[in-house]
PDB file of C-alpha atoms in Angstrom:
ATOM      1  CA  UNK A  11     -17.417 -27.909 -10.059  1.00  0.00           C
ATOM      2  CA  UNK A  12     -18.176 -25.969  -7.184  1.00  0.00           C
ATOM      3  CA  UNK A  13     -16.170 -22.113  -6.750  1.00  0.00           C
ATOM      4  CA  UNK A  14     -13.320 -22.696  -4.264  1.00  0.00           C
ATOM      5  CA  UNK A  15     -13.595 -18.830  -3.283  1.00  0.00           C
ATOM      6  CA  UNK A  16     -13.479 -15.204  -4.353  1.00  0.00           C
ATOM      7  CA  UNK A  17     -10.170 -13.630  -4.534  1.00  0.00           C
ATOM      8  CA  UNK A  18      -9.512 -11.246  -1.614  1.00  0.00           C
ATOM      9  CA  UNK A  19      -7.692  -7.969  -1.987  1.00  0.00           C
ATOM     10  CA  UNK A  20      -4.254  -9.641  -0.698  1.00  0.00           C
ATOM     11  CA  UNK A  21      -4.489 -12.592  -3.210  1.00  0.00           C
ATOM     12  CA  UNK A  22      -5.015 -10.054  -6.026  1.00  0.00           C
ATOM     13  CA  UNK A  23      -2.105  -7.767  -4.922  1.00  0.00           C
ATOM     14  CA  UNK A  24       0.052 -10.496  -4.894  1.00  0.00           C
ATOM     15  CA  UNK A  25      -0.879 -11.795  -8.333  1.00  0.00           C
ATOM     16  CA  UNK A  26      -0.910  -8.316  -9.616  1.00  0.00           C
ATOM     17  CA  UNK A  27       2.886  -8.167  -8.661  1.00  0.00           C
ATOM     18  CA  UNK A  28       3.488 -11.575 -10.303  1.00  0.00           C
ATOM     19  CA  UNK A  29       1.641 -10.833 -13.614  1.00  0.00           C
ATOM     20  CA  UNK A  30       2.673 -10.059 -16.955  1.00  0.00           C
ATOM     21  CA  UNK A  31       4.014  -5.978 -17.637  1.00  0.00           C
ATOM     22  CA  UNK A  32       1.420  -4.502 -20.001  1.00  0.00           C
ATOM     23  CA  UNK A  33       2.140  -1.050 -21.388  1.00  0.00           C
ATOM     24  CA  UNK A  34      -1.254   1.098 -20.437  1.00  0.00           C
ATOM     25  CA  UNK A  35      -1.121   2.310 -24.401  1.00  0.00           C
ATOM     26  CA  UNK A  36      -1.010  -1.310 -25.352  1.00  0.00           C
ATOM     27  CA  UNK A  37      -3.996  -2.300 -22.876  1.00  0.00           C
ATOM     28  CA  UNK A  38      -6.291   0.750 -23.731  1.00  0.00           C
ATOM     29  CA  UNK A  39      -5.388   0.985 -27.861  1.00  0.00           C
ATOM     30  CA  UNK A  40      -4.773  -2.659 -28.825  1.00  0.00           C
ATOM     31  CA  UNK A  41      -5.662  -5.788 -26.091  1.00  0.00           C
ATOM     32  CA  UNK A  42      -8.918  -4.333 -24.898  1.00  0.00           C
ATOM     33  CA  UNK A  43     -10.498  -3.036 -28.339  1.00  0.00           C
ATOM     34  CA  UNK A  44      -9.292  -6.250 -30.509  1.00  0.00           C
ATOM     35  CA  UNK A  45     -10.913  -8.890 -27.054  1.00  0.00           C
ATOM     36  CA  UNK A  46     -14.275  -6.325 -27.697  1.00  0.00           C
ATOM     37  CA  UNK A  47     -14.148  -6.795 -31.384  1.00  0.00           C
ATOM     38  CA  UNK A  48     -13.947 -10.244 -30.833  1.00  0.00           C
ATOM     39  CA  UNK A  49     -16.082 -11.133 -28.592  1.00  0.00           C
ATOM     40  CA  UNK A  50     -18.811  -8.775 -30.509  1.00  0.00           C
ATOM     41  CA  UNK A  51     -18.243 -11.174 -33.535  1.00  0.00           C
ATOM     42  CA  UNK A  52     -18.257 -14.489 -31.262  1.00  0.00           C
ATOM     43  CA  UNK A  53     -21.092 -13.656 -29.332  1.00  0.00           C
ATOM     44  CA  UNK A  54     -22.952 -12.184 -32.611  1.00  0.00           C
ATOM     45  CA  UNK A  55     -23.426  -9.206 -30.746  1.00  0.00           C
ATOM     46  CA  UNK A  56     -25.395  -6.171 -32.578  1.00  0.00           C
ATOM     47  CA  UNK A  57     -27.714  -3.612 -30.848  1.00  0.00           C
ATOM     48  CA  UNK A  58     -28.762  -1.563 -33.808  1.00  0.00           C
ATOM     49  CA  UNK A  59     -30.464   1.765 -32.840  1.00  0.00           C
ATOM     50  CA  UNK A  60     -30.852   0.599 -29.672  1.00  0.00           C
ATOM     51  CA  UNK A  61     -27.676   0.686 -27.614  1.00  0.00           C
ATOM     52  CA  UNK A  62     -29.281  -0.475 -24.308  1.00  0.00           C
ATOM     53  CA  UNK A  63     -30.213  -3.888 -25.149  1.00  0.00           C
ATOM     54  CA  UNK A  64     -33.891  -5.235 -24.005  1.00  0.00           C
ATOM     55  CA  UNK A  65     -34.175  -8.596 -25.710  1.00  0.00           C
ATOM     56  CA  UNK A  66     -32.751 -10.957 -23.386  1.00  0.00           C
ATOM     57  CA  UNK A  67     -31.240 -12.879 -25.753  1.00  0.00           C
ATOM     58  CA  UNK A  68     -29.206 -10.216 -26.735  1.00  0.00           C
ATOM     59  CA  UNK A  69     -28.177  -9.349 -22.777  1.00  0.00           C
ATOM     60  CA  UNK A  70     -27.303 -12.948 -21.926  1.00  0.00           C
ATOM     61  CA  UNK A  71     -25.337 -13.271 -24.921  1.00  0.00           C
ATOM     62  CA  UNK A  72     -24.180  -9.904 -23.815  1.00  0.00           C
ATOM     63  CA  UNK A  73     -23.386 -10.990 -20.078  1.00  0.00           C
ATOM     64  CA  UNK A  74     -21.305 -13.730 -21.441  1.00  0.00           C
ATOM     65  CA  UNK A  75     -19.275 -12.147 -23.809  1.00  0.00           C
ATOM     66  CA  UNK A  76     -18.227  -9.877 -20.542  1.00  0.00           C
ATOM     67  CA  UNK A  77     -17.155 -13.360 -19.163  1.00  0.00           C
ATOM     68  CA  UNK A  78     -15.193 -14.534 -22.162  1.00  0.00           C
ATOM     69  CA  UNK A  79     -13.478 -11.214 -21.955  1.00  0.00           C
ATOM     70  CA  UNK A  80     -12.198 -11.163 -18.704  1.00  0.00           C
ATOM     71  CA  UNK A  81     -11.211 -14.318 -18.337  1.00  0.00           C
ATOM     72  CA  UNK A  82      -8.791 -14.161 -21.640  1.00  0.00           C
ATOM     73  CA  UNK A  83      -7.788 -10.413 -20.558  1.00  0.00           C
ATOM     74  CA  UNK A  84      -7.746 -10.525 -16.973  1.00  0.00           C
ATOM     75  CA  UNK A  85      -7.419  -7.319 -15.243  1.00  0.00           C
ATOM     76  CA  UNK A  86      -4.913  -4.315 -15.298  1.00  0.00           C
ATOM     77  CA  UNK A  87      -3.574  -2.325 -12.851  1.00  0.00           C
ATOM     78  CA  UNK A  88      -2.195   1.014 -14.046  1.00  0.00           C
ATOM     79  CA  UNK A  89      -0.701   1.916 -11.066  1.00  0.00           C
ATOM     80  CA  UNK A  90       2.020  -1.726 -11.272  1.00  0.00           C
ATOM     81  CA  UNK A  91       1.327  -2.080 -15.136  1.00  0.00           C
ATOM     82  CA  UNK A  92       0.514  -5.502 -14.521  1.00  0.00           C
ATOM     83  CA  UNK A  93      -2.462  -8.246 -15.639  1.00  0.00           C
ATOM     84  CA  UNK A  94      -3.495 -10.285 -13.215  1.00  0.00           C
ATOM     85  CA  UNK A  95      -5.773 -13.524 -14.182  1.00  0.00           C
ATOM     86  CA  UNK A  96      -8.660 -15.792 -12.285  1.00  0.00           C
ATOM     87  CA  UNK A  97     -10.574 -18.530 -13.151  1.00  0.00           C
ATOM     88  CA  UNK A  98     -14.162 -19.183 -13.830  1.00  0.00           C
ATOM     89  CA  UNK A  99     -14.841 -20.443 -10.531  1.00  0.00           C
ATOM     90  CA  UNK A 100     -13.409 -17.784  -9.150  1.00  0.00           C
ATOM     91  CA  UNK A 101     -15.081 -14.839 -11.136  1.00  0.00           C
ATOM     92  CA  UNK A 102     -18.381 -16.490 -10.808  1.00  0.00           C
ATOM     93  CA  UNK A 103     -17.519 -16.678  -6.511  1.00  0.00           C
ATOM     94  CA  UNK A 104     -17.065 -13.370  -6.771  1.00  0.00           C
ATOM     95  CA  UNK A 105     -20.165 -12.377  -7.969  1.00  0.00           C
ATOM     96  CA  UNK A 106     -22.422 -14.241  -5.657  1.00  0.00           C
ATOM     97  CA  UNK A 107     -20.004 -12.635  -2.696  1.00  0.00           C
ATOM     98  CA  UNK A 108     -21.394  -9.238  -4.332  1.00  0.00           C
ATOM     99  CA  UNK A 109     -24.085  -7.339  -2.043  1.00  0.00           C
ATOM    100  CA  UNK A 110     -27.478  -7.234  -3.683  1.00  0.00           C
ATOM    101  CA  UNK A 111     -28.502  -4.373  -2.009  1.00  0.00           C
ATOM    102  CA  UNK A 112     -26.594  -1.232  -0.817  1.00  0.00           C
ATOM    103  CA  UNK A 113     -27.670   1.739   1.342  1.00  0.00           C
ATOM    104  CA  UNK A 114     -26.377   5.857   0.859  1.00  0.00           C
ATOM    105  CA  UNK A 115     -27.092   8.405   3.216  1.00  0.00           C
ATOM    106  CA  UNK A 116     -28.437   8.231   6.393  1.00  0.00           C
ATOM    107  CA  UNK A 117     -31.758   9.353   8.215  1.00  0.00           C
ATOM    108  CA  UNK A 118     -34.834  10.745   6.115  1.00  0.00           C
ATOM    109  CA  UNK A 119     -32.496  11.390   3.403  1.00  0.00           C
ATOM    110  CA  UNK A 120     -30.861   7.726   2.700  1.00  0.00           C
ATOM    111  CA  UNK A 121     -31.771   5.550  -0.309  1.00  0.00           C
ATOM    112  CA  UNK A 122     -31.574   2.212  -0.656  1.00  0.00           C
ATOM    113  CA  UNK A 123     -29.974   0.674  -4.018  1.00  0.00           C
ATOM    114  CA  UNK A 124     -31.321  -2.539  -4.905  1.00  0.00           C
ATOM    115  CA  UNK A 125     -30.059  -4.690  -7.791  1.00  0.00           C
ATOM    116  CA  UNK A 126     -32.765  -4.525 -11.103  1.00  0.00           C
ATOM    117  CA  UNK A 127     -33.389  -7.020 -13.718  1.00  0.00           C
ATOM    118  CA  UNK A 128     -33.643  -5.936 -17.374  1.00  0.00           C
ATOM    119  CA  UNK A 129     -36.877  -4.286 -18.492  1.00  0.00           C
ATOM    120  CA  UNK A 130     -37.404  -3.528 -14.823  1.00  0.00           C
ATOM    121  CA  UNK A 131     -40.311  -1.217 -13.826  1.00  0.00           C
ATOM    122  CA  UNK A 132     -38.545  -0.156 -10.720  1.00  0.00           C
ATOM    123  CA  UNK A 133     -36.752   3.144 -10.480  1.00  0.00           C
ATOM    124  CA  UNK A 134     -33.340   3.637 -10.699  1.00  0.00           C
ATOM    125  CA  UNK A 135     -31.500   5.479  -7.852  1.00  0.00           C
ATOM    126  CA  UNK A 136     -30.697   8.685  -9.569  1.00  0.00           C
ATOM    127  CA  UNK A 137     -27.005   9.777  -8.240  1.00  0.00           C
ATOM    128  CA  UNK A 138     -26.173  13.715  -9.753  1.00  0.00           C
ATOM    129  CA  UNK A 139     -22.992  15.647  -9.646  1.00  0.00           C
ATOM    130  CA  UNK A 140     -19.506  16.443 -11.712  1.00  0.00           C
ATOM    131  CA  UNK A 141     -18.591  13.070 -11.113  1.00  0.00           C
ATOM    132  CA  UNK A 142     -14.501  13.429 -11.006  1.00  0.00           C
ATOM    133  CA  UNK A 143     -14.318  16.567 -12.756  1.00  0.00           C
ATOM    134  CA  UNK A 144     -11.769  19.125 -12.257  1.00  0.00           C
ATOM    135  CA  UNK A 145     -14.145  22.209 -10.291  1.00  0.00           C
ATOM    136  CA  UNK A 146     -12.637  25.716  -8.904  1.00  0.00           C
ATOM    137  CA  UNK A 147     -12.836  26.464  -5.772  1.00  0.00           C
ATOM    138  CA  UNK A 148     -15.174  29.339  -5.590  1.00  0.00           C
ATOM    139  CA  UNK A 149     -17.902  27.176  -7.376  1.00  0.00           C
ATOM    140  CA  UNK A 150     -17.402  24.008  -5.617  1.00  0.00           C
ATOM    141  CA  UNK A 151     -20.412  24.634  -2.897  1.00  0.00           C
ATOM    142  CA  UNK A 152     -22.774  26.054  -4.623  1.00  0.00           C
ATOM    143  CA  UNK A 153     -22.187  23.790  -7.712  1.00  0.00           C
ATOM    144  CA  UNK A 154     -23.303  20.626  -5.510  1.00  0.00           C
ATOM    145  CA  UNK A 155     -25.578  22.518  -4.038  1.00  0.00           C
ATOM    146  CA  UNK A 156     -27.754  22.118  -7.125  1.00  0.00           C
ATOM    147  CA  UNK A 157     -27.663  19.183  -7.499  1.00  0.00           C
ATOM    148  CA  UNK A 158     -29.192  18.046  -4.339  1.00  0.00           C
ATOM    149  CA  UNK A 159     -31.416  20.327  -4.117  1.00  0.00           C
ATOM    150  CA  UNK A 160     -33.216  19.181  -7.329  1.00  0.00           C
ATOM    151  CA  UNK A 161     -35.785  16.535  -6.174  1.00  0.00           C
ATOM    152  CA  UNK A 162     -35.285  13.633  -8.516  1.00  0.00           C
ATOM    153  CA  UNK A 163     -31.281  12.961  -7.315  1.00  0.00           C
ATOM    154  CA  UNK A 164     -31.061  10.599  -4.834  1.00  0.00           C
ATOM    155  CA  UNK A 165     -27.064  10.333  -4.232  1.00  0.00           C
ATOM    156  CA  UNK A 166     -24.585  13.145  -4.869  1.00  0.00           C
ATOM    157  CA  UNK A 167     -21.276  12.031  -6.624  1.00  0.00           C
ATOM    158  CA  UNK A 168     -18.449  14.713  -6.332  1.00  0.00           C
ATOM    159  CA  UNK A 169     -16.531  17.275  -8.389  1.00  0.00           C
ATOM    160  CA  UNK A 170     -12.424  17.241  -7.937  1.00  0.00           C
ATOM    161  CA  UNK A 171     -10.678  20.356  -6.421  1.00  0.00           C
ATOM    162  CA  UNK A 172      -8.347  22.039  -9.180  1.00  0.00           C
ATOM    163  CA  UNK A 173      -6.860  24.528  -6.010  1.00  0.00           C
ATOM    164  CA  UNK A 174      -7.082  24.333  -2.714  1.00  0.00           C
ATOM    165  CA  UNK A 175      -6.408  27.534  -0.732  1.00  0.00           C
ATOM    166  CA  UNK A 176      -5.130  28.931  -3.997  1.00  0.00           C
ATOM    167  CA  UNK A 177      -2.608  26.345  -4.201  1.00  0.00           C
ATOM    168  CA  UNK A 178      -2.682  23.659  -7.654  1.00  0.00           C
ATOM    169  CA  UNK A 179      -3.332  20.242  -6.076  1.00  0.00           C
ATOM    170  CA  UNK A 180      -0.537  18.060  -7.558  1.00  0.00           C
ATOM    171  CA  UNK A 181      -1.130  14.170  -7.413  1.00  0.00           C
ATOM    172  CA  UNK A 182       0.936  12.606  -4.620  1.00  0.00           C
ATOM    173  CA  UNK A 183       1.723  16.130  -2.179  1.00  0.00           C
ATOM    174  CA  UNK A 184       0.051  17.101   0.504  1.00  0.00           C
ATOM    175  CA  UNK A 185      -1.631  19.101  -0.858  1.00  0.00           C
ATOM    176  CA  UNK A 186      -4.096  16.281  -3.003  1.00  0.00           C
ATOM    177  CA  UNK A 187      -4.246  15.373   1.191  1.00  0.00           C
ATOM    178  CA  UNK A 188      -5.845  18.730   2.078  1.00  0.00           C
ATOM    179  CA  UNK A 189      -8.120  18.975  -0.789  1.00  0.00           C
ATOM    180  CA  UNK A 190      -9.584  15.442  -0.603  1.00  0.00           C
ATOM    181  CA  UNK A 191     -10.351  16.364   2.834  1.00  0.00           C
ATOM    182  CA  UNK A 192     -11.968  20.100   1.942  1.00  0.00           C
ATOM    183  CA  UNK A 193     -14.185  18.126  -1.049  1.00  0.00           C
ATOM    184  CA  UNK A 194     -15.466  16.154   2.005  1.00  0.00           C
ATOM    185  CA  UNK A 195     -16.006  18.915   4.060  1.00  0.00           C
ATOM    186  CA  UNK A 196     -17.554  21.169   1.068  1.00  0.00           C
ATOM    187  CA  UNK A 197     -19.919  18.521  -0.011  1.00  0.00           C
ATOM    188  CA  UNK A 198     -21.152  17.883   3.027  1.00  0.00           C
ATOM    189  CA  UNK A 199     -21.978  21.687   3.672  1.00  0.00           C
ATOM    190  CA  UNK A 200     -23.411  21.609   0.754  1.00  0.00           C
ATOM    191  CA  UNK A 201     -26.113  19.127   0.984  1.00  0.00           C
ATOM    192  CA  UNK A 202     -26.641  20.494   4.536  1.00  0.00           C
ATOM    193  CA  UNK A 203     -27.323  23.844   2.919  1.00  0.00           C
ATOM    194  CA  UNK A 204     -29.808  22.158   0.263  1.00  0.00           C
ATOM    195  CA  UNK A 205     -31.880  20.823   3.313  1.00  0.00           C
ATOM    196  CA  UNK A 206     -30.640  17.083   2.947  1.00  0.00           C
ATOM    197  CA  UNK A 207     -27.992  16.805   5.425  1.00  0.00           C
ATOM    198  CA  UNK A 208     -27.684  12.803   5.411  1.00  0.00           C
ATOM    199  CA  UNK A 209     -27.663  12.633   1.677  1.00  0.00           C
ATOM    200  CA  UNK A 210     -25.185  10.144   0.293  1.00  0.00           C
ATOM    201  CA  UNK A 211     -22.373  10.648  -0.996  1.00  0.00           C
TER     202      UNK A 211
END
């Protein structure tokens, strides 16, 4: 049967709104670990020593257990506590809707991600940084800083302000406003400073 479409971002806010209230402690603790265990024992699922599976076998097996999963789970939203659910047709539309290739940065500094197969021989865009983690001010710059200016990272993924002018950043104020916008603003100086200016981000 051929996939009638993906599911946009209105459809899934609307079925967000009309699905089932899930406690977050009941999603993280109970539904998602007992689907994994599950689908580990369905699928037959055991990597040994070598948690990145290269038999492929093993990742089909693998790919379709992440199928299985999803489909019985569906998909939370912590911010409305609700599941919302989609088909096959529709998970499987959704992934050939998916870009195969993606570009970050701009200029002499941009890379270009391109989806890889398993066992590939192709290198892997290598993206460096705190990744979300709660940085101080006075280190912010300089902390980036070295990451893009080591060779091998491609891609710089960012720390999060703790303060911003000396101020806590609480989650909803205007001040989270003002320090989204001075991460921006410090990031960019940094990789500026490390001789990459269009480096993505």
């Amino acid at each position: 049967m051929a996939a009638r479409r993906y599911v946009d971002v209105f459809e899934a806010y609307d079925r967000f709104t009309q699905g089932s209230k899930v406690d977050e402690k009941d999603w993280d603790y109970n539904i998602i670990p007992n689907a994994a265990a599950l689908m580990k024992s369905r699928y037959e699922l055991d990597f040994g020593d070598n948690i990145v599976p290269e038999d492929p076998d093993i990742a089909d097996r693998l790919f379709l257990a992440g199928v299985d999963m999803l489909l019985e789970t569906g998909i939370y939203n912590i911010d409305l506590g609700r599941v919302m659910h989609i088909d096959e047709d529709e998970l499987y539309e959704g992934i050939k809707m998916a870009p195969r290739k993606l570009t970050l940065g701009h200029g002499k500094d941009k890379c270009k991600c391109k989806a890889r197969v398993g066992n590939s021989k192709k290198r892997p865009i290598i993206q460096g940084g705190p990744t979300g983690a709660p940085m101080s001010e006075d280190i912010f710059t300089s902390l980036i800083q070295s990451y893009a200016e080591e060779p091998m990272v491609d891609a710089v993924v960012s720390g999060v302000l703790e303060t911003v002018d000396g101020h806590q950043v609480l989650t909803n104020s205007p001040w989270e406003i003002k320090a989204t916008m001075a991460e921006v603003r410090y990031v960019r100086e940094a990789v500026a400073n490390a001789g990459r200016p269009g480096m993505g981000i």
